[in-house]
Backbone as JSON Lines, residues from 0, in Angstrom:
{"i":0,"aa":"M","n":[0.85,-1.18,0.0],"ca":[0.0,0.0,0.0],"c":[0.9,1.24,0.0]}
{"i":1,"aa":"L","n":[0.56,2.18,-0.85],"ca":[1.26,3.46,-0.94],"c":[0.47,4.47,-0.12]}
{"i":2,"aa":"V","n":[1.09,5.02,0.9],"ca":[0.37,5.91,1.81],"c":[0.78,7.35,1.55]}
{"i":3,"aa":"L","n":[-0.22,8.18,1.24],"ca":[0.04,9.6,1.04],"c":[0.13,10.3,2.39]}
{"i":4,"aa":"P","n":[0.96,11.33,2.48],"ca":[1.1,12.05,3.75],"c":[-0.11,12.94,4.03]}
{"i":5,"aa":"A","n":[-0.18,13.47,5.23],"ca":[-1.29,14.36,5.62],"c":[-1.26,15.65,4.81]}
{"i":6,"aa":"E","n":[-0.08,16.15,4.52],"ca":[0.06,17.39,3.75],"c":[0.78,17.09,2.44]}
{"i":7,"aa":"L","n":[0.16,17.5,1.34],"ca":[0.77,17.27,0.03],"c":[0.49,18.47,-0.87]}
{"i":8,"aa":"T","n":[1.42,19.42,-0.83],"ca":[1.33,20.62,-1.65],"c":[2.55,20.66,-2.56]}
{"i":9,"aa":"H","n":[2.65,21.72,-3.31],"ca":[3.76,21.87,-4.25],"c":[5.12,21.67,-3.57]}
{"i":10,"aa":"A","n":[5.27,22.14,-2.36],"ca":[6.55,22.02,-1.65],"c":[6.92,20.57,-1.34]}
{"i":11,"aa":"Q","n":[5.94,19.73,-1.03],"ca":[6.21,18.33,-0.68],"c":[6.19,17.38,-1.87]}
{"i":12,"aa":"A","n":[5.65,17.81,-3.0],"ca":[5.41,16.91,-4.13],"c":[6.66,16.17,-4.63]}
{"i":13,"aa":"P","n":[7.78,16.84,-4.89],"ca":[8.94,16.1,-5.42],"c":[9.42,14.97,-4.5]}
{"i":14,"aa":"A","n":[9.52,15.25,-3.2],"ca":[9.95,14.22,-2.26],"c":[8.92,13.1,-2.16]}
{"i":15,"aa":"C","n":[7.66,13.46,-2.21],"ca":[6.6,12.47,-2.12],"c":[6.61,11.55,-3.34]}
{"i":16,"aa":"V","n":[6.82,12.11,-4.51],"ca":[6.9,11.29,-5.72],"c":[8.04,10.28,-5.6]}
{"i":17,"aa":"R","n":[9.19,10.73,-5.14],"ca":[10.34,9.82,-4.99],"c":[10.03,8.71,-3.98]}
{"i":18,"aa":"M","n":[9.45,9.08,-2.85],"ca":[9.12,8.11,-1.82],"c":[8.12,7.07,-2.33]}
{"i":19,"aa":"L","n":[7.07,7.55,-3.0],"ca":[6.05,6.65,-3.5],"c":[6.57,5.78,-4.65]}
{"i":20,"aa":"A","n":[7.42,6.33,-5.5],"ca":[7.99,5.53,-6.59],"c":[8.85,4.4,-6.03]}
{"i":21,"aa":"D","n":[9.63,4.69,-4.99],"ca":[10.43,3.64,-4.35],"c":[9.53,2.56,-3.75]}
{"i":22,"aa":"A","n":[8.48,2.98,-3.06],"ca":[7.54,2.04,-2.46],"c":[6.82,1.23,-3.52]}
{"i":23,"aa":"L","n":[6.49,1.87,-4.62],"ca":[5.79,1.19,-5.71],"c":[6.65,0.09,-6.31]}
{"i":24,"aa":"R","n":[7.92,0.36,-6.51],"ca":[8.81,-0.64,-7.08],"c":[8.99,-1.84,-6.13]}
{"i":25,"aa":"A","n":[8.86,-1.61,-4.84],"ca":[8.99,-2.68,-3.86],"c":[7.67,-3.41,-3.6]}
{"i":26,"aa":"E","n":[6.58,-2.84,-4.05],"ca":[5.24,-3.38,-3.8],"c":[4.99,-4.62,-4.66]}
{"i":27,"aa":"P","n":[4.73,-5.77,-4.04],"ca":[4.43,-6.96,-4.83],"c":[2.98,-6.92,-5.33]}
{"i":28,"aa":"G","n":[2.7,-7.74,-6.28],"ca":[1.32,-7.88,-6.75],"c":[1.02,-7.05,-7.98]}
{"i":29,"aa":"P","n":[-0.11,-7.35,-8.61],"ca":[-0.47,-6.72,-9.87],"c":[-1.19,-5.38,-9.75]}
{"i":30,"aa":"L","n":[-1.56,-4.98,-8.52],"ca":[-2.3,-3.74,-8.33],"c":[-1.62,-2.89,-7.26]}
{"i":31,"aa":"A","n":[-1.31,-1.67,-7.61],"ca":[-0.77,-0.7,-6.65],"c":[-1.94,0.14,-6.16]}
{"i":32,"aa":"V","n":[-2.07,0.24,-4.85],"ca":[-3.15,1.02,-4.25],"c":[-2.56,2.15,-3.42]}
{"i":33,"aa":"A","n":[-2.98,3.36,-3.73],"ca":[-2.57,4.53,-2.96],"c":[-3.65,4.84,-1.94]}
{"i":34,"aa":"D","n":[-3.25,4.95,-0.69],"ca":[-4.18,5.26,0.39],"c":[-4.1,6.76,0.7]}
{"i":35,"aa":"A","n":[-5.19,7.46,0.44],"ca":[-5.22,8.9,0.64],"c":[-5.99,9.29,1.91]}
{"i":36,"aa":"S","n":[-6.2,8.34,2.79],"ca":[-7.04,8.6,3.97],"c":[-6.44,9.65,4.92]}
{"i":37,"aa":"E","n":[-5.13,9.78,4.97],"ca":[-4.5,10.77,5.85],"c":[-4.43,12.16,5.23]}
{"i":38,"aa":"L","n":[-4.68,12.26,3.95],"ca":[-4.53,13.52,3.21],"c":[-5.56,14.54,3.69]}
{"i":39,"aa":"S","n":[-5.07,15.62,4.29],"ca":[-5.98,16.64,4.81],"c":[-5.66,18.04,4.28]}
{"i":40,"aa":"S","n":[-4.42,18.29,3.95],"ca":[-4.01,19.59,3.41],"c":[-3.3,19.35,2.09]}
{"i":41,"aa":"F","n":[-3.91,19.85,1.0],"ca":[-3.35,19.55,-0.32],"c":[-3.74,20.62,-1.33]}
{"i":42,"aa":"D","n":[-3.03,20.63,-2.43],"ca":[-3.39,21.45,-3.57],"c":[-3.37,20.55,-4.81]}
{"i":43,"aa":"S","n":[-3.4,21.13,-5.97],"ca":[-3.46,20.33,-7.2],"c":[-2.21,19.47,-7.39]}
{"i":44,"aa":"S","n":[-1.15,19.76,-6.67],"ca":[0.05,18.93,-6.74],"c":[-0.24,17.5,-6.29]}
{"i":45,"aa":"A","n":[-1.21,17.32,-5.42],"ca":[-1.57,15.97,-4.99],"c":[-2.06,15.14,-6.18]}
{"i":46,"aa":"L","n":[-2.8,15.78,-7.09],"ca":[-3.22,15.08,-8.3],"c":[-2.02,14.72,-9.17]}
{"i":47,"aa":"A","n":[-1.09,15.64,-9.29],"ca":[0.1,15.37,-10.09],"c":[0.88,14.19,-9.51]}
{"i":48,"aa":"V","n":[0.98,14.12,-8.2],"ca":[1.68,13.01,-7.56],"c":[0.95,11.69,-7.83]}
{"i":49,"aa":"L","n":[-0.36,11.68,-7.69],"ca":[-1.12,10.46,-7.96],"c":[-1.01,10.04,-9.42]}
{"i":50,"aa":"L","n":[-1.05,10.99,-10.32],"ca":[-0.93,10.65,-11.75],"c":[0.47,10.12,-12.07]}
{"i":51,"aa":"E","n":[1.49,10.65,-11.42],"ca":[2.84,10.13,-11.61],"c":[2.96,8.72,-11.06]}
{"i":52,"aa":"C","n":[2.33,8.45,-9.94],"ca":[2.32,7.09,-9.4],"c":[1.61,6.14,-10.35]}
{"i":53,"aa":"R","n":[0.52,6.59,-10.91],"ca":[-0.2,5.77,-11.89],"c":[0.69,5.46,-13.08]}
{"i":54,"aa":"R","n":[1.38,6.47,-13.59],"ca":[2.27,6.28,-14.74],"c":[3.36,5.27,-14.41]}
{"i":55,"aa":"E","n":[3.94,5.4,-13.23],"ca":[4.99,4.47,-12.8],"c":[4.44,3.06,-12.65]}
{"i":56,"aa":"A","n":[3.25,2.93,-12.06],"ca":[2.63,1.61,-11.91],"c":[2.4,0.95,-13.26]}
{"i":57,"aa":"L","n":[1.86,1.7,-14.2],"ca":[1.61,1.16,-15.53],"c":[2.91,0.76,-16.22]}
{"i":58,"aa":"A","n":[3.96,1.54,-16.03],"ca":[5.26,1.22,-16.61],"c":[5.81,-0.09,-16.04]}
{"i":59,"aa":"L","n":[5.42,-0.4,-14.79],"ca":[5.85,-1.64,-14.14],"c":[4.88,-2.79,-14.42]}
{"i":60,"aa":"G","n":[3.87,-2.54,-15.25],"ca":[2.9,-3.57,-15.59],"c":[1.85,-3.82,-14.52]}
{"i":61,"aa":"K","n":[1.63,-2.83,-13.67],"ca":[0.65,-2.95,-12.59],"c":[-0.55,-2.06,-12.86]}
{"i":62,"aa":"G","n":[-1.66,-2.42,-12.26],"ca":[-2.81,-1.55,-12.25],"c":[-2.63,-0.51,-11.15]}
{"i":63,"aa":"F","n":[-3.5,0.47,-11.13],"ca":[-3.4,1.52,-10.12],"c":[-4.79,1.94,-9.67]}
{"i":64,"aa":"A","n":[-4.95,2.1,-8.37],"ca":[-6.22,2.55,-7.8],"c":[-5.93,3.38,-6.56]}
{"i":65,"aa":"V","n":[-6.93,4.14,-6.14],"ca":[-6.79,5.01,-4.97],"c":[-7.92,4.69,-3.99]}
{"i":66,"aa":"Q","n":[-7.57,4.58,-2.73],"ca":[-8.61,4.38,-1.73],"c":[-8.7,5.6,-0.83]}
{"i":67,"aa":"R","n":[-9.92,5.9,-0.47],"ca":[-10.23,7.02,0.46],"c":[-9.75,8.38,-0.05]}
{"i":68,"aa":"L","n":[-9.96,8.63,-1.33],"ca":[-9.61,9.93,-1.89],"c":[-10.58,10.98,-1.32]}
{"i":69,"aa":"P","n":[-10.08,12.05,-0.72],"ca":[-10.97,13.08,-0.18],"c":[-11.9,13.64,-1.27]}
{"i":70,"aa":"A","n":[-13.12,13.92,-0.88],"ca":[-14.13,14.41,-1.83],"c":[-13.64,15.66,-2.57]}
{"i":71,"aa":"R","n":[-12.98,16.55,-1.86],"ca":[-12.49,17.78,-2.5],"c":[-11.47,17.49,-3.59]}
{"i":72,"aa":"L","n":[-10.62,16.49,-3.35],"ca":[-9.63,16.12,-4.35],"c":[-10.28,15.38,-5.51]}
{"i":73,"aa":"R","n":[-11.29,14.56,-5.24],"ca":[-12.05,13.89,-6.29],"c":[-12.73,14.94,-7.17]}
{"i":74,"aa":"D","n":[-13.3,15.99,-6.55],"ca":[-13.93,17.07,-7.32],"c":[-12.91,17.78,-8.2]}
{"i":75,"aa":"L","n":[-11.72,18.0,-7.66],"ca":[-10.66,18.65,-8.43],"c":[-10.24,17.77,-9.62]}
{"i":76,"aa":"A","n":[-10.15,16.47,-9.39],"ca":[-9.8,15.54,-10.47],"c":[-10.87,15.58,-11.56]}
{"i":77,"aa":"S","n":[-12.13,15.66,-11.16],"ca":[-13.23,15.76,-12.14],"c":[-13.13,17.06,-12.93]}
{"i":78,"aa":"L","n":[-12.87,18.15,-12.23],"ca":[-12.74,19.45,-12.86],"c":[-11.64,19.44,-13.93]}
{"i":79,"aa":"Y","n":[-10.52,18.78,-13.61],"ca":[-9.39,18.71,-14.55],"c":[-9.54,17.6,-15.58]}
{"i":80,"aa":"G","n":[-10.6,16.79,-15.46],"ca":[-10.85,15.73,-16.43],"c":[-9.97,14.51,-16.28]}
{"i":81,"aa":"V","n":[-9.47,14.26,-15.06],"ca":[-8.6,13.11,-14.84],"c":[-9.17,12.11,-13.83]}
{"i":82,"aa":"A","n":[-10.4,12.29,-13.4],"ca":[-10.98,11.42,-12.38],"c":[-10.97,9.95,-12.81]}
{"i":83,"aa":"E","n":[-11.21,9.68,-14.07],"ca":[-11.26,8.28,-14.53],"c":[-9.87,7.63,-14.49]}
{"i":84,"aa":"L","n":[-8.83,8.42,-14.39],"ca":[-7.46,7.87,-14.3],"c":[-7.11,7.48,-12.86]}
{"i":85,"aa":"L","n":[-7.97,7.83,-11.92],"ca":[-7.74,7.54,-10.51],"c":[-8.92,6.75,-9.93]}
{"i":86,"aa":"P","n":[-9.09,5.52,-10.4],"ca":[-10.25,4.73,-9.94],"c":[-10.16,4.38,-8.46]}
{"i":87,"aa":"A","n":[-11.32,4.19,-7.86],"ca":[-11.38,3.78,-6.46],"c":[-10.9,2.35,-6.34]}
{"i":88,"aa":"A","n":[-10.18,2.07,-5.27],"ca":[-9.68,0.72,-5.02],"c":[-10.86,-0.21,-4.73]}
{"i":89,"aa":"P","n":[-10.74,-1.47,-5.16],"ca":[-11.82,-2.43,-4.9],"c":[-11.95,-2.75,-3.43]}
């Protein structure tokens, strides 16, 4: 499971991408799941981080899903037209 931090803004995004990419490469199984339940303070950079994780997962031949995406971030993803790229985890 890839766990997003409580705060994910432009300032934290580069380090978060590196951390999640490392965790993703170590994650066994065909599906990478990002857990956004702790995410409470964020900007659109959180979407960029999730989309980068999705890209990395697909490059590794894995599926990608997100669990507990905050409603505000889901709304932002819809606004930007990328919500379908961040499916809810089963």
